[in-house]
XYZ file of C-alpha atoms in Angstrom:
764
model
C 0.091 -0.154 -0.022
C 2.930 2.333 0.418
C 3.197 2.506 -3.054
C 0.298 4.950 -3.213
C 2.847 7.709 -1.750
C 3.680 10.295 -4.239
C 6.260 12.561 -2.062
C 10.102 12.759 -2.509
C 12.204 10.249 -0.773
C 14.661 13.129 -0.302
C 16.556 13.028 3.037
C 14.108 10.950 5.127
C 15.315 8.000 7.159
C 14.083 4.586 6.208
C 12.429 4.544 9.765
C 10.734 8.032 9.056
C 9.902 6.798 5.768
C 8.184 3.778 6.798
C 6.024 5.494 9.563
C 4.965 7.968 6.986
C 3.979 5.185 4.857
C 2.186 3.308 7.499
C 0.083 6.744 8.322
C -0.825 7.135 4.768
C -2.053 3.530 4.750
C -3.731 3.958 8.088
C -5.699 6.990 6.795
C -6.122 5.771 3.394
C -7.971 2.265 4.044
C -11.287 3.438 5.224
C -11.845 5.857 2.738
C -10.861 3.420 -0.359
C -14.562 2.642 -1.144
C -15.295 6.108 -1.263
C -12.260 7.098 -3.592
C -12.998 4.467 -5.997
C -17.147 4.784 -6.275
C -17.614 8.433 -5.480
C -20.593 10.093 -3.987
C -24.105 8.591 -3.920
C -26.001 8.403 -7.103
C -28.824 6.381 -6.195
C -31.332 5.682 -3.454
C -29.978 3.650 -0.560
C -32.619 0.838 -1.068
C -31.182 0.470 -4.510
C -27.493 -0.081 -3.338
C -28.684 -2.970 -1.015
C -30.851 -4.599 -3.736
C -28.448 -4.396 -6.629
C -25.114 -4.994 -5.204
C -23.532 -7.580 -7.031
C -26.553 -8.795 -8.609
C -26.176 -6.888 -11.879
C -28.934 -7.394 -14.205
C -27.301 -5.914 -17.279
C -23.726 -6.986 -18.181
C -21.892 -4.202 -19.761
C -18.649 -4.586 -21.629
C -16.229 -2.496 -22.647
C -14.748 -3.249 -26.040
C -13.151 -0.418 -27.152
C -11.631 2.934 -25.471
C -9.989 5.351 -27.866
C -7.196 7.023 -27.146
C -6.124 4.767 -24.417
C -4.243 7.779 -22.980
C -5.622 11.003 -23.947
C -4.108 14.203 -24.165
C -6.046 17.932 -23.889
C -8.313 18.343 -26.951
C -8.919 14.749 -27.539
C -12.328 13.234 -27.591
C -12.507 10.084 -25.851
C -14.659 7.165 -27.768
C -16.264 4.443 -25.361
C -17.509 1.714 -27.208
C -19.094 -1.588 -25.831
C -22.048 -4.202 -25.714
C -24.992 -4.437 -23.013
C -26.568 -7.871 -22.546
C -29.728 -8.083 -20.487
C -28.964 -11.174 -18.052
C -32.352 -10.809 -16.341
C -35.737 -11.897 -16.685
C -37.597 -8.840 -16.799
C -37.115 -6.281 -19.906
C -35.426 -3.190 -19.413
C -37.283 -0.117 -20.387
C -36.265 3.732 -20.729
C -32.944 2.414 -20.758
C -29.494 4.156 -21.460
C -25.879 4.051 -21.468
C -23.915 6.762 -19.617
C -20.178 7.365 -19.044
C -19.061 7.982 -15.801
C -15.709 9.420 -14.471
C -14.349 8.632 -10.989
C -11.945 10.164 -8.852
C -8.242 9.779 -8.978
C -6.512 6.884 -7.782
C -3.674 7.432 -5.343
C -1.549 4.373 -6.244
C -0.983 0.787 -7.441
C -2.800 -1.010 -4.596
C -6.033 1.284 -5.136
C -5.632 0.647 -8.701
C -5.553 -3.373 -7.767
C -8.911 -3.027 -5.748
C -10.757 -0.945 -8.303
C -9.995 -3.556 -10.915
C -11.044 -6.525 -8.700
C -14.618 -4.634 -8.467
C -14.809 -3.381 -11.549
C -18.367 -4.745 -12.550
C -20.178 -4.470 -9.140
C -22.955 -2.152 -8.682
C -22.892 -0.641 -5.485
C -25.392 2.392 -5.720
C -22.710 4.971 -4.985
C -21.367 5.336 -8.488
C -19.831 8.594 -9.577
C -22.323 10.429 -11.436
C -22.704 10.518 -15.437
C -21.487 12.801 -17.487
C -25.007 14.133 -18.446
C -26.426 15.652 -21.856
C -25.904 14.278 -25.008
C -23.197 11.815 -24.076
C -25.559 8.827 -23.794
C -26.747 6.052 -25.700
C -30.420 5.575 -25.277
C -32.492 2.235 -25.855
C -36.351 2.298 -25.791
C -36.299 -1.479 -24.858
C -33.689 -4.055 -23.710
C -35.545 -7.506 -23.848
C -34.295 -10.387 -21.781
C -31.269 -12.158 -23.346
C -30.812 -9.400 -26.221
C -27.384 -7.292 -26.635
C -27.209 -4.023 -28.070
C -24.268 -2.035 -28.926
C -23.191 1.384 -28.099
C -20.668 3.952 -28.955
C -20.250 7.200 -27.135
C -17.834 10.329 -27.587
C -16.751 12.479 -24.897
C -14.593 15.404 -25.075
C -11.864 15.261 -22.683
C -12.621 19.050 -21.374
C -16.275 17.243 -20.202
C -14.548 14.659 -17.987
C -13.388 16.829 -14.900
C -9.722 15.451 -15.025
C -7.373 17.271 -12.529
C -4.060 16.450 -11.483
C -1.934 14.102 -13.395
C -2.935 10.575 -12.384
C -5.113 7.607 -13.019
C -8.764 8.092 -13.142
C -11.714 5.682 -13.102
C -13.863 5.533 -16.437
C -16.888 3.347 -16.473
C -20.005 2.618 -18.787
C -23.276 1.948 -16.959
C -26.609 1.051 -17.995
C -29.637 2.762 -16.170
C -33.321 1.962 -16.519
C -36.553 0.626 -15.181
C -37.726 -2.865 -14.739
C -41.322 -4.276 -13.899
C -39.800 -5.212 -10.376
C -38.223 -1.708 -9.705
C -40.321 1.015 -11.549
C -37.732 4.007 -11.037
C -34.416 4.389 -12.919
C -31.558 2.774 -11.442
C -28.198 1.383 -12.461
C -28.577 -2.205 -13.744
C -24.865 -2.716 -14.914
C -21.553 -1.134 -15.005
C -18.278 -1.731 -16.181
C -15.317 0.576 -15.163
C -11.688 0.689 -16.310
C -8.985 3.265 -15.983
C -7.793 6.423 -17.728
C -4.360 7.282 -17.774
C -4.103 10.869 -17.454
C -0.862 12.919 -18.074
C -1.124 15.276 -20.812
C 2.621 16.685 -20.643
C 5.562 14.516 -20.666
C 7.280 13.743 -17.159
C 10.504 15.487 -16.503
C 11.848 12.041 -15.157
C 10.362 9.098 -17.353
C 10.452 5.568 -16.170
C 12.661 3.214 -18.541
C 10.412 0.326 -19.587
C 11.969 -3.031 -20.791
C 9.646 -5.434 -22.487
C 10.849 -8.856 -23.295
C 9.240 -10.229 -26.463
C 9.524 -14.262 -25.932
C 9.763 -16.555 -28.986
C 9.581 -19.685 -27.251
C 7.437 -23.063 -28.500
C 7.121 -26.427 -27.156
C 9.174 -29.524 -28.137
C 8.027 -30.510 -31.833
C 11.178 -32.470 -33.276
C 11.971 -35.840 -32.100
C 15.512 -37.291 -31.889
C 14.718 -39.425 -35.141
C 16.441 -38.554 -38.338
C 15.929 -40.335 -41.790
C 18.807 -42.870 -42.883
C 19.472 -40.556 -45.804
C 22.393 -37.944 -46.449
C 20.457 -35.139 -45.107
C 19.284 -36.944 -42.048
C 15.627 -35.892 -42.673
C 14.447 -34.858 -39.341
C 11.207 -35.964 -37.913
C 8.556 -33.970 -36.145
C 6.232 -35.460 -33.807
C 3.157 -33.526 -35.353
C 2.708 -30.469 -37.584
C 1.363 -28.103 -34.713
C 4.604 -26.104 -35.184
C 3.241 -25.027 -38.819
C 0.144 -24.004 -37.452
C 1.866 -21.309 -34.952
C 3.844 -20.083 -38.001
C 0.953 -19.929 -40.376
C -0.521 -16.378 -40.745
C -2.809 -15.623 -37.942
C -0.941 -18.267 -35.646
C 0.858 -17.416 -32.614
C 4.194 -17.287 -33.405
C 3.387 -15.187 -36.824
C 1.787 -12.693 -34.719
C 4.532 -12.468 -32.383
C 6.907 -11.947 -35.076
C 4.453 -9.450 -37.008
C 3.511 -7.261 -34.405
C 6.925 -7.086 -32.498
C 8.469 -6.050 -35.794
C 7.247 -2.732 -34.887
C 7.822 -2.510 -31.392
C 10.498 -1.385 -29.110
C 11.215 -4.730 -27.456
C 13.777 -6.989 -26.611
C 13.758 -10.538 -28.286
C 13.994 -13.430 -26.072
C 14.511 -16.410 -28.017
C 14.771 -20.031 -27.335
C 17.244 -21.481 -30.139
C 15.400 -24.867 -30.192
C 12.745 -23.131 -32.083
C 14.854 -21.489 -34.640
C 16.456 -24.985 -35.153
C 13.040 -26.632 -35.202
C 11.675 -24.042 -38.291
C 15.103 -24.288 -39.917
C 14.724 -27.972 -40.244
C 11.319 -27.363 -41.436
C 12.503 -25.170 -44.408
C 14.116 -28.356 -45.715
C 12.735 -31.981 -46.386
C 11.011 -33.043 -43.229
C 8.454 -35.866 -41.869
C 5.879 -36.098 -39.607
C 4.611 -39.021 -37.593
C 1.101 -40.127 -37.798
C 0.296 -42.835 -36.058
C 2.867 -45.650 -36.346
C 3.940 -44.173 -39.648
C 5.545 -41.138 -41.126
C 4.334 -38.614 -43.887
C 6.265 -36.077 -45.568
C 6.069 -32.640 -44.488
C 4.653 -29.932 -46.479
C 5.221 -26.628 -44.771
C 8.239 -25.662 -46.519
C 6.926 -22.388 -47.655
C 5.566 -21.103 -44.231
C 8.541 -22.122 -42.182
C 10.942 -19.952 -44.976
C 8.773 -17.042 -44.770
C 8.462 -16.752 -40.945
C 12.489 -17.039 -40.710
C 13.062 -14.309 -43.457
C 10.520 -11.846 -41.623
C 12.114 -12.644 -38.221
C 15.743 -12.406 -39.723
C 14.887 -9.153 -41.151
C 13.003 -7.756 -37.925
C 15.855 -8.689 -35.464
C 18.577 -6.939 -37.600
C 20.108 -4.096 -35.598
C 17.898 -5.260 -32.241
C 18.816 -6.591 -29.107
C 18.281 -10.330 -29.091
C 18.863 -12.556 -25.885
C 19.372 -16.270 -26.209
C 18.246 -18.799 -23.858
C 19.906 -22.222 -23.276
C 19.050 -24.338 -25.912
C 15.466 -25.678 -25.325
C 14.948 -23.460 -22.458
C 16.006 -26.003 -19.632
C 13.623 -25.959 -16.544
C 15.930 -24.419 -13.968
C 14.255 -24.749 -11.047
C 13.224 -28.386 -11.433
C 17.247 -28.723 -12.116
C 17.610 -26.995 -8.600
C 15.034 -29.014 -6.944
C 15.268 -32.339 -8.282
C 18.421 -32.691 -10.801
C 21.469 -31.042 -9.281
C 21.816 -34.100 -6.866
C 21.694 -36.569 -10.455
C 25.323 -36.939 -11.740
C 25.644 -35.291 -14.701
C 22.491 -33.406 -14.875
C 23.935 -29.888 -14.920
C 26.688 -30.742 -17.133
C 24.223 -30.080 -19.930
C 23.792 -26.389 -19.158
C 26.910 -25.141 -20.388
C 27.013 -27.037 -23.846
C 23.348 -25.835 -24.278
C 24.295 -22.143 -23.591
C 27.453 -22.693 -26.088
C 24.946 -24.217 -28.866
C 22.434 -21.435 -28.211
C 24.693 -18.681 -29.597
C 25.956 -20.775 -32.416
C 22.334 -21.718 -33.689
C 21.122 -17.704 -33.528
C 24.070 -16.263 -35.445
C 23.979 -19.351 -37.778
C 20.190 -19.012 -38.582
C 19.437 -15.076 -37.912
C 22.912 -13.936 -38.773
C 22.956 -11.764 -35.441
C 24.843 -12.174 -32.349
C 22.817 -12.891 -29.126
C 23.309 -12.296 -25.805
C 23.398 -15.546 -23.788
C 24.042 -13.779 -20.397
C 20.285 -14.337 -18.990
C 18.686 -16.802 -17.031
C 14.993 -16.968 -16.704
C 13.140 -18.993 -14.316
C 9.721 -20.038 -14.393
C 7.517 -16.746 -13.417
C 10.626 -15.252 -12.231
C 10.549 -17.328 -9.040
C 13.819 -17.938 -7.471
C 15.552 -19.284 -4.307
C 19.243 -19.802 -3.587
C 19.647 -22.896 -5.360
C 17.683 -21.755 -8.575
C 20.487 -19.081 -8.636
C 23.271 -21.436 -8.285
C 22.105 -23.518 -11.166
C 21.587 -20.315 -13.252
C 24.928 -19.149 -12.676
C 26.552 -22.520 -13.516
C 25.448 -21.988 -16.999
C 27.542 -18.873 -17.557
C 24.721 -16.714 -16.822
C 25.561 -13.043 -14.608
C 21.620 -12.106 -14.928
C 18.758 -13.648 -13.668
C 15.175 -12.712 -14.406
C 13.212 -12.784 -11.260
C 9.895 -11.070 -10.552
C 8.454 -9.161 -7.779
C 6.302 -11.289 -6.228
C 9.029 -13.648 -5.567
C 11.873 -11.276 -4.546
C 9.598 -8.831 -2.721
C 10.790 -5.397 -1.565
C 11.345 -5.730 2.311
C 13.097 -2.549 2.894
C 10.102 -0.173 3.271
C 10.678 1.909 0.254
C 7.722 4.002 -0.614
C 8.086 3.575 -4.416
C 9.006 0.492 -6.608
C 12.919 0.655 -7.288
C 14.847 -0.017 -10.319
C 14.950 -3.595 -11.517
C 18.542 -4.400 -11.288
C 19.562 -5.618 -7.990
C 23.274 -7.089 -7.344
C 22.793 -10.168 -5.372
C 26.441 -11.063 -4.725
C 29.120 -13.128 -6.466
C 28.703 -10.915 -9.615
C 25.348 -11.790 -10.286
C 22.389 -9.399 -10.862
C 18.593 -10.265 -10.410
C 16.695 -8.402 -12.831
C 13.618 -8.139 -11.025
C 10.488 -7.741 -13.375
C 7.117 -6.090 -12.222
C 4.890 -8.627 -11.426
C 1.662 -6.417 -12.146
C 2.875 -5.680 -15.441
C 4.249 -8.844 -16.338
C 1.296 -10.558 -15.473
C -1.520 -7.989 -17.169
C -2.133 -10.040 -20.360
C -2.419 -13.286 -18.743
C -6.014 -14.947 -19.301
C -8.105 -15.307 -22.109
C -7.628 -12.007 -24.472
C -9.884 -13.338 -27.420
C -12.820 -10.923 -26.077
C -12.435 -7.210 -26.888
C -13.777 -6.285 -23.268
C -11.156 -8.160 -21.703
C -8.380 -7.061 -23.762
C -9.449 -3.544 -23.238
C -9.472 -3.863 -19.510
C -5.956 -5.449 -19.695
C -4.382 -2.596 -21.685
C -6.131 -0.040 -19.786
C -4.816 -1.587 -16.349
C -1.284 -1.869 -18.061
C -1.341 1.854 -18.964
C -2.733 2.812 -15.355
C 0.087 0.745 -13.579
C 2.915 1.984 -15.601
C 1.787 5.665 -14.935
C 1.283 4.967 -11.163
C 5.070 3.532 -11.047
C 6.137 6.899 -12.435
C 4.025 9.073 -10.329
C 5.396 7.164 -7.241
C 8.252 9.566 -7.170
C 8.159 11.650 -10.279
C 11.501 13.063 -9.430
C 13.447 9.983 -9.439
C 14.744 8.283 -12.704
C 13.704 4.434 -12.355
C 13.971 1.361 -14.819
C 11.107 -1.208 -14.954
C 11.173 -4.592 -16.858
C 8.059 -6.679 -18.063
C 8.490 -10.465 -18.441
C 5.533 -11.737 -19.722
C 4.118 -15.312 -20.000
C 6.614 -17.518 -21.950
C 4.251 -18.505 -24.762
C 1.539 -15.453 -25.178
C -1.256 -16.678 -27.527
C -2.256 -14.580 -30.436
C -4.612 -12.551 -28.639
C -2.239 -12.022 -25.773
C 0.354 -10.770 -28.136
C -2.179 -8.195 -29.804
C -3.258 -6.844 -26.611
C 0.263 -6.582 -25.328
C 1.301 -4.711 -28.802
C -1.829 -2.352 -28.229
C -0.654 -1.542 -24.772
C 2.928 -0.772 -25.862
C 1.592 1.258 -28.706
C 0.121 3.578 -26.489
C 3.210 4.327 -24.806
C 4.629 5.749 -28.277
C 4.227 9.092 -27.146
C 6.789 8.731 -24.267
C 5.057 10.997 -21.765
C 5.824 9.013 -18.932
C 7.972 6.139 -19.972
C 10.497 5.290 -22.416
C 12.153 2.043 -23.960
C 15.093 0.587 -22.927
C 16.623 -2.823 -23.633
C 17.107 -5.354 -21.281
C 21.011 -5.479 -21.619
C 21.263 -1.797 -20.552
C 18.718 -2.513 -17.778
C 20.740 -5.091 -16.371
C 23.576 -2.647 -16.177
C 21.261 0.324 -14.665
C 22.475 1.943 -11.410
C 20.682 -0.174 -8.715
C 18.832 1.645 -6.068
C 21.124 1.630 -2.662
C 18.238 0.971 -0.585
C 16.457 -1.721 -2.609
C 16.157 -5.494 -1.244
C 19.270 -7.812 -2.464
C 18.234 -10.618 -0.339
C 17.360 -13.953 -2.752
C 14.150 -15.521 -1.000
C 14.655 -18.623 1.037
C 13.659 -22.184 -0.661
C 10.562 -22.566 1.762
C 9.462 -19.210 -0.156
C 9.221 -20.848 -3.548
C 5.407 -21.070 -4.553
C 3.895 -24.615 -3.828
C 1.962 -24.467 -6.917
C 5.173 -24.148 -9.402
C 6.789 -27.023 -7.282
C 4.008 -29.419 -8.390
C 4.722 -28.450 -11.792
C 8.406 -29.577 -11.675
C 9.989 -32.424 -13.552
C 10.604 -35.041 -10.970
C 14.358 -36.409 -10.249
C 13.262 -39.408 -12.462
C 13.407 -37.197 -15.525
C 17.055 -36.603 -14.796
C 17.898 -40.189 -14.187
C 16.305 -41.061 -17.636
C 18.462 -38.303 -19.267
C 21.563 -39.724 -17.376
C 20.783 -43.265 -18.531
C 20.095 -41.874 -22.476
C 23.737 -39.872 -21.929
C 25.366 -43.227 -20.914
C 23.804 -45.247 -23.656
C 24.770 -42.474 -25.777
C 28.343 -42.503 -24.979
C 28.791 -46.109 -25.032
C 27.049 -46.155 -28.573
C 28.903 -43.266 -30.479
C 32.536 -45.008 -29.493
C 31.956 -47.398 -32.276
C 30.545 -44.958 -34.832
C 32.621 -43.518 -37.864
C 30.303 -40.665 -38.179
C 29.160 -39.973 -34.317
C 27.954 -36.431 -35.290
C 25.266 -38.015 -37.104
C 23.663 -39.367 -33.827
C 25.424 -37.523 -31.010
C 23.732 -33.856 -32.326
C 20.064 -35.056 -32.538
C 20.167 -37.190 -29.274
C 21.972 -34.191 -27.398
C 19.431 -31.590 -28.406
C 16.830 -34.564 -27.600
C 18.195 -34.586 -24.120
C 17.983 -30.857 -23.495
C 14.471 -30.817 -24.931
C 13.721 -33.541 -22.139
C 14.623 -30.985 -19.632
C 12.704 -28.106 -21.020
C 10.495 -25.545 -19.374
C 7.663 -26.455 -21.852
C 6.931 -29.593 -20.188
C 5.246 -27.587 -17.278
C 1.957 -29.324 -16.738
C 2.524 -32.039 -19.105
C 4.118 -34.531 -16.815
C 2.922 -37.520 -19.088
C 3.788 -35.963 -22.527
C 7.422 -35.022 -20.694
C 7.580 -38.975 -19.865
C 6.582 -39.972 -22.993
C 9.168 -37.864 -25.067
C 12.085 -39.211 -22.869
C 10.924 -42.711 -23.211
C 10.448 -42.326 -27.088
C 14.158 -40.940 -26.879
C 15.407 -44.069 -25.063
C 13.633 -46.512 -26.990
C 14.754 -45.101 -30.380
C 18.585 -44.999 -29.378
C 18.172 -48.625 -27.951
C 17.074 -49.355 -31.523
C 19.895 -48.088 -33.321
C 22.364 -49.430 -30.700
C 20.564 -52.809 -31.302
C 21.243 -52.509 -34.942
C 24.714 -53.578 -34.577
C 24.113 -57.252 -32.999
C 25.159 -60.825 -32.892
C 23.104 -63.006 -35.539
C 21.511 -65.801 -33.312
C 23.656 -68.902 -33.370
C 22.217 -72.565 -33.120
C 24.239 -75.509 -31.185
C 26.957 -77.143 -33.059
C 28.767 -80.006 -32.856
C 32.899 -80.049 -32.756
C 34.690 -83.260 -33.836
C 38.758 -83.742 -33.736
C 41.182 -82.045 -31.464
C 40.838 -78.696 -33.305
C 38.213 -76.852 -34.853
C 36.873 -73.314 -35.586
C 33.741 -71.793 -34.205
C 31.947 -68.893 -36.553
C 29.999 -66.339 -35.032
C 28.496 -63.453 -37.347
C 27.790 -60.018 -36.430
C 25.626 -57.581 -38.266
C 25.654 -53.919 -39.202
C 22.187 -52.752 -40.205
C 23.398 -49.232 -39.638
C 24.252 -46.816 -42.954
C 27.658 -45.755 -41.646
C 30.622 -48.400 -40.717
C 31.236 -49.479 -37.339
C 34.699 -49.692 -35.632
C 36.316 -49.765 -32.166
C 34.415 -52.985 -31.735
C 35.429 -56.227 -30.194
C 33.612 -59.964 -30.147
C 34.467 -61.998 -27.403
C 33.868 -65.746 -27.131
C 34.153 -67.528 -23.747
C 33.984 -71.160 -22.862
C 32.191 -71.951 -19.699
C 34.225 -75.390 -19.582
C 37.693 -74.445 -20.733
C 38.871 -78.064 -19.217
C 36.840 -79.276 -22.251
C 36.896 -76.739 -24.755
C 39.598 -74.173 -25.010
C 39.904 -70.999 -27.270
C 42.435 -69.452 -29.027
C 45.986 -70.440 -29.863
C 46.972 -69.579 -26.184
C 44.325 -72.307 -25.040
C 42.480 -69.811 -22.662
C 38.980 -69.500 -21.649
C 38.351 -66.605 -23.758
C 39.197 -65.317 -26.887
C 38.414 -61.823 -28.862
C 38.747 -60.381 -32.210
C 38.554 -56.792 -33.321
C 35.529 -55.974 -35.696
C 35.123 -53.496 -38.514
C 31.914 -53.825 -40.447
C 30.582 -51.637 -43.367
C 27.124 -50.139 -43.447
C 24.640 -52.769 -44.495
C 26.967 -55.560 -44.017
C 27.577 -58.571 -41.950
C 31.124 -60.177 -40.701
C 31.753 -63.733 -39.584
C 34.615 -64.376 -37.438
C 36.051 -67.729 -36.846
C 37.783 -68.592 -33.390
C 40.361 -71.363 -33.030
C 39.340 -74.269 -30.550
C 41.519 -76.929 -28.804
C 39.300 -80.101 -27.499
C 40.315 -81.878 -24.519
C 37.230 -83.951 -23.780
C 34.183 -85.152 -24.979
C 31.049 -83.577 -23.903
C 28.495 -80.468 -24.157
C 30.058 -76.980 -23.621
C 28.308 -73.888 -23.199
C 29.955 -70.962 -24.980
C 29.121 -67.247 -24.570
C 29.702 -64.498 -27.471
C 29.105 -61.017 -26.469
C 30.356 -57.701 -28.091
C 32.141 -54.968 -26.413
C 33.958 -51.975 -27.162
C 37.505 -51.526 -26.831
C 37.669 -50.200 -23.483
C 35.962 -53.342 -22.335
C 32.485 -51.985 -21.809
C 29.621 -54.508 -22.676
C 28.008 -52.973 -25.888
C 24.683 -51.951 -26.124
C 21.628 -53.460 -24.223
C 21.680 -56.869 -25.408
C 22.412 -59.651 -23.374
C 25.260 -62.432 -24.150
C 24.342 -64.930 -26.891
C 25.091 -68.347 -25.113
C 24.915 -71.399 -27.252
C 25.904 -75.086 -26.838
C 28.807 -76.770 -28.532
C 29.006 -80.686 -28.767
C 32.439 -81.906 -28.577
C 33.325 -85.198 -29.789
C 37.239 -86.031 -29.472
C 39.011 -88.480 -31.644
C 41.850 -90.525 -29.889
C 44.458 -92.425 -31.704
C 43.383 -95.445 -31.088
C 40.042 -94.853 -32.607
C 41.931 -92.958 -35.645
C 43.835 -96.464 -36.281
C 40.453 -98.201 -36.000
C 38.990 -96.168 -38.359
C 42.101 -96.073 -40.801
C 41.861 -99.756 -40.624
C 38.422 -100.144 -41.502
C 38.811 -97.768 -44.186
C 41.780 -99.861 -45.713
C 39.655 -102.937 -45.587
C 36.664 -101.157 -47.289
C 39.446 -100.279 -49.794
C 40.889 -103.625 -50.199
C 37.331 -105.413 -50.684
C 36.372 -102.948 -53.388
C 39.607 -103.878 -55.308
C 38.870 -107.384 -55.038
C 35.307 -107.324 -56.123
C 36.417 -104.873 -59.074
C 39.133 -107.535 -60.382
C 36.326 -110.363 -59.763
C 34.252 -108.661 -61.981
C 36.404 -107.975 -64.691
C 37.640 -111.309 -64.927
C 34.323 -112.805 -65.084
C 33.597 -110.176 -68.130
C 36.663 -111.434 -69.781
C 35.580 -115.120 -69.502
C 31.858 -114.217 -70.848
C 33.445 -112.359 -73.801
C 35.499 -115.351 -74.871
C 32.563 -117.627 -74.501
C 30.913 -115.417 -76.979
C 33.662 -115.502 -79.539
C 33.677 -119.438 -79.748
C 30.043 -119.857 -80.418
C 30.304 -117.186 -83.101
C 32.762 -119.569 -85.504
C 30.647 -122.851 -85.530
C 28.246 -122.897 -88.963
C 24.765 -123.165 -88.651
C 24.489 -125.681 -91.911
C 27.262 -128.416 -92.593
C 28.808 -127.710 -95.975
C 32.034 -128.878 -97.469
C 34.917 -126.850 -96.984
C 36.661 -127.574 -100.198
C 35.141 -124.627 -101.815
C 37.340 -122.387 -103.723
C 38.781 -119.176 -101.270
C 38.024 -115.671 -101.838
C 40.515 -113.185 -102.385
C 38.450 -110.290 -100.448
C 39.224 -109.689 -96.811
C 36.375 -110.927 -94.362
C 33.904 -108.711 -93.074
C 34.761 -106.457 -90.162
C 32.222 -108.420 -87.852
C 34.156 -111.354 -88.255
C 36.891 -112.867 -86.866
C 39.616 -114.896 -88.583
C 42.114 -117.043 -87.086
C 45.327 -117.299 -88.549
C-alpha cells in the first residue's frame, strides 16, 4: 500500500519513511471504497438490492485514445446484455468518471471490483453523451458508442482515473431509474511529458513447445522427424508465432528466443517428416517456415536479442530435483554454447547469452546457483518472488546486485501478468490494456523526480490474442509522456537503488503451485541413462555426429520448461528418446547362433555380427568365452576366452572364426558378446550363449577307423578284379559260339581273295 505515496524520498531516514508510509495506509484504507466509487448517485435501497447482482452485463470493447491529452475526444464503445428475466425500459448507457486513484494498490482494488453495482457510482456525464434504448428485452444485446471530449470529464491532476460505462433504466420489479450494470476501467491522464520518465523494458519471447524428435532419416541429409505438424500452425498467418513476429517488428522490445525453436523451424525449411500414428508422412510446410524465418531475420536485424540456453531448460526443476543426479547440470553449459551458435547461424545476429529466466521469475538460492552454473550473470526474477522488504515508498529499479557478480533483474509482477488469461474478447483485452497503462503511470508517479527502470517479463508463450493486447498497450506508450523504452542488456546495467532489497528468498518461499509442476528426479535419471547409452554407442561409429547432435538436442528438450503442466507428455518424450536410441544400438548385433558339434582335437567356431546401420562401425570387439575350458579351450593360447576386433561396413555382416582346442568329449556352453575397445559391454542386448557338443578323436580310434577304411578299399579292389575277370570269360565264350556254321557244308570250296567282313573274326 505504501506504493500510493507520491512524495519525494529526499533525506528521510528509512524509519521515518516507514512511519509516514504506514500513516498514509491507515488513513487511506477507510476511505478506499469512497475514493473508488465516488458520491452516492442512487437511493439507499437500490444499493442494497443491486450489489453484486447486476442484471445487465456491460462490456467495454474499445476505448480510444487509451491515454488522451488535452483537446482529445474519448470514444467508449461496447455492448450491453440483459441477463435478467425482465425487460429493461427507458434504458440508456452513460459514461462516468470517478476520482483519481492514489496508487497501485488502489488500482488493484478497483480492478477487482470493476463490475460491481454499489449504488454509490460517480455521476454520469449528462447531456448528449449517452446512448438510449427504449427497450432491452431479456437475453438481448445492444452495442453502443459514446464520444466525450476530455474537457467534459473533469480531469485534474496527473494520475489514474476511473472511467466507467453503465446502463440505467427501469424494470417491472423496480419502476424507477436505477443502475442495472456497469463496467469500470482506467484512464491514465498525463497530458505533458514527465521530467523523469520511467525506463520500460519489454521482453518479447519467441518460445514454443517441443516438436522435433530424436529420430532422423537414414539418408545423407538426415531428414528430421517431427512429432506432429503443430508448429506449422503457429507459423502460419494468424498463428501465435506469426503474430509475435509481425506485431513485434514495430515495437521497442527485447527479443528473448529459445534457439530450439529456430532449429526446429530451420529444419522445416527443408525435407522433413511428420509422425502420423505408427507411420511417417512427408511434411509440406517448407514455404511457411521459410517465410517466418525470413521475416524474423529482417525484424531482429540491429535489435537486441537474448538467447536462452537451447530448449529453455527448467532451471527450478534442475535446482530442486536434478542437481543431485550426476551429470544433470553438465548439459547447461553446452546448451548455452549451442544457443549462441544456433542464433548466429540462422538469424545472422550475435545474441546475448548472459541471462537466465526461471519459470515465472520465481527464485531461491539453489535456482541462482544452477542459473549461474550455465554462465549467466543476470537472472530474470519477478517482484512477487523477490519482494521488497526495505520499506521503500516506491518501486525500485529492476537491477539488484545479489552477490558473486550476479544481478537479479526483477520484473514488475503486475505489469508482467497483465495479459494473462483469455484475451480473445474485446472487452477483456481493453481492460487489460488500460490496467497496464494505469499501472505504468502509477509507477512513475510514485516518485516523479526519481529516474527508475522497470522490466516486463510476460508469459513465456503468449497466445495470438495476448500478443495483440500487449502490442496495443506498448503502442499507447509511443508518445513517451511518462515512459521510454530500454533494452534488457541496458536495464541489467542500470544503477541499482541502494535501499532496495538484494536478499534472495529462502527455498521455503518458493511457490507450492510451481513446485508441483516441476520435472521429477526420475526425469534427470532418464536423461543420465540416455547419455550413458549414447556415450557407449558413439564409440563405435565412424560418423558420430549423425547421432550425437540429434540425441544431445533431444536430451536438452527432455529438460525443457515447456513440459510444465504436462508430466505425461514429458515422460512419453523421454521414453521415446530412450527406445529410439536402443533401437539404433541394436542395429549392430550378434546373429543368433544354433547349437553345433565339434569333432577332432582342433576346429573353428564361426560367429556372425550384423551391422544394419548406414555407416560403418569400428572400435568393436567380439569376445567368446568357454564355460568349461577344461573341455573346450579357445584361441592359440588355449584360454577360456578369445576376442577379435571388428570393423563392419554399413549394411553388411562379418563372420569371425575362433580356433578351438578339444580336451574331452561332451557338451560345452559358449558365450559370445560384443564389447567396445575399453572393455565395456556394448548395447543393451545380453550375451548370446549357445551349446557346442565336443566329440574327441583319440589315436586308437583313428587307427581303427583307418583300418576299416583300408579293408573297405581292399574289398573294393577285389570285387572290381573279380568282376573284370568274369567279364573277360563271358566275352571269350561268346566268340567261340560265333565260329561254328549253322548248316554242315563242304570246306573244299574255292577261297575268296577279298578280306573278311569286319564283324567277323579270322584265326590265322
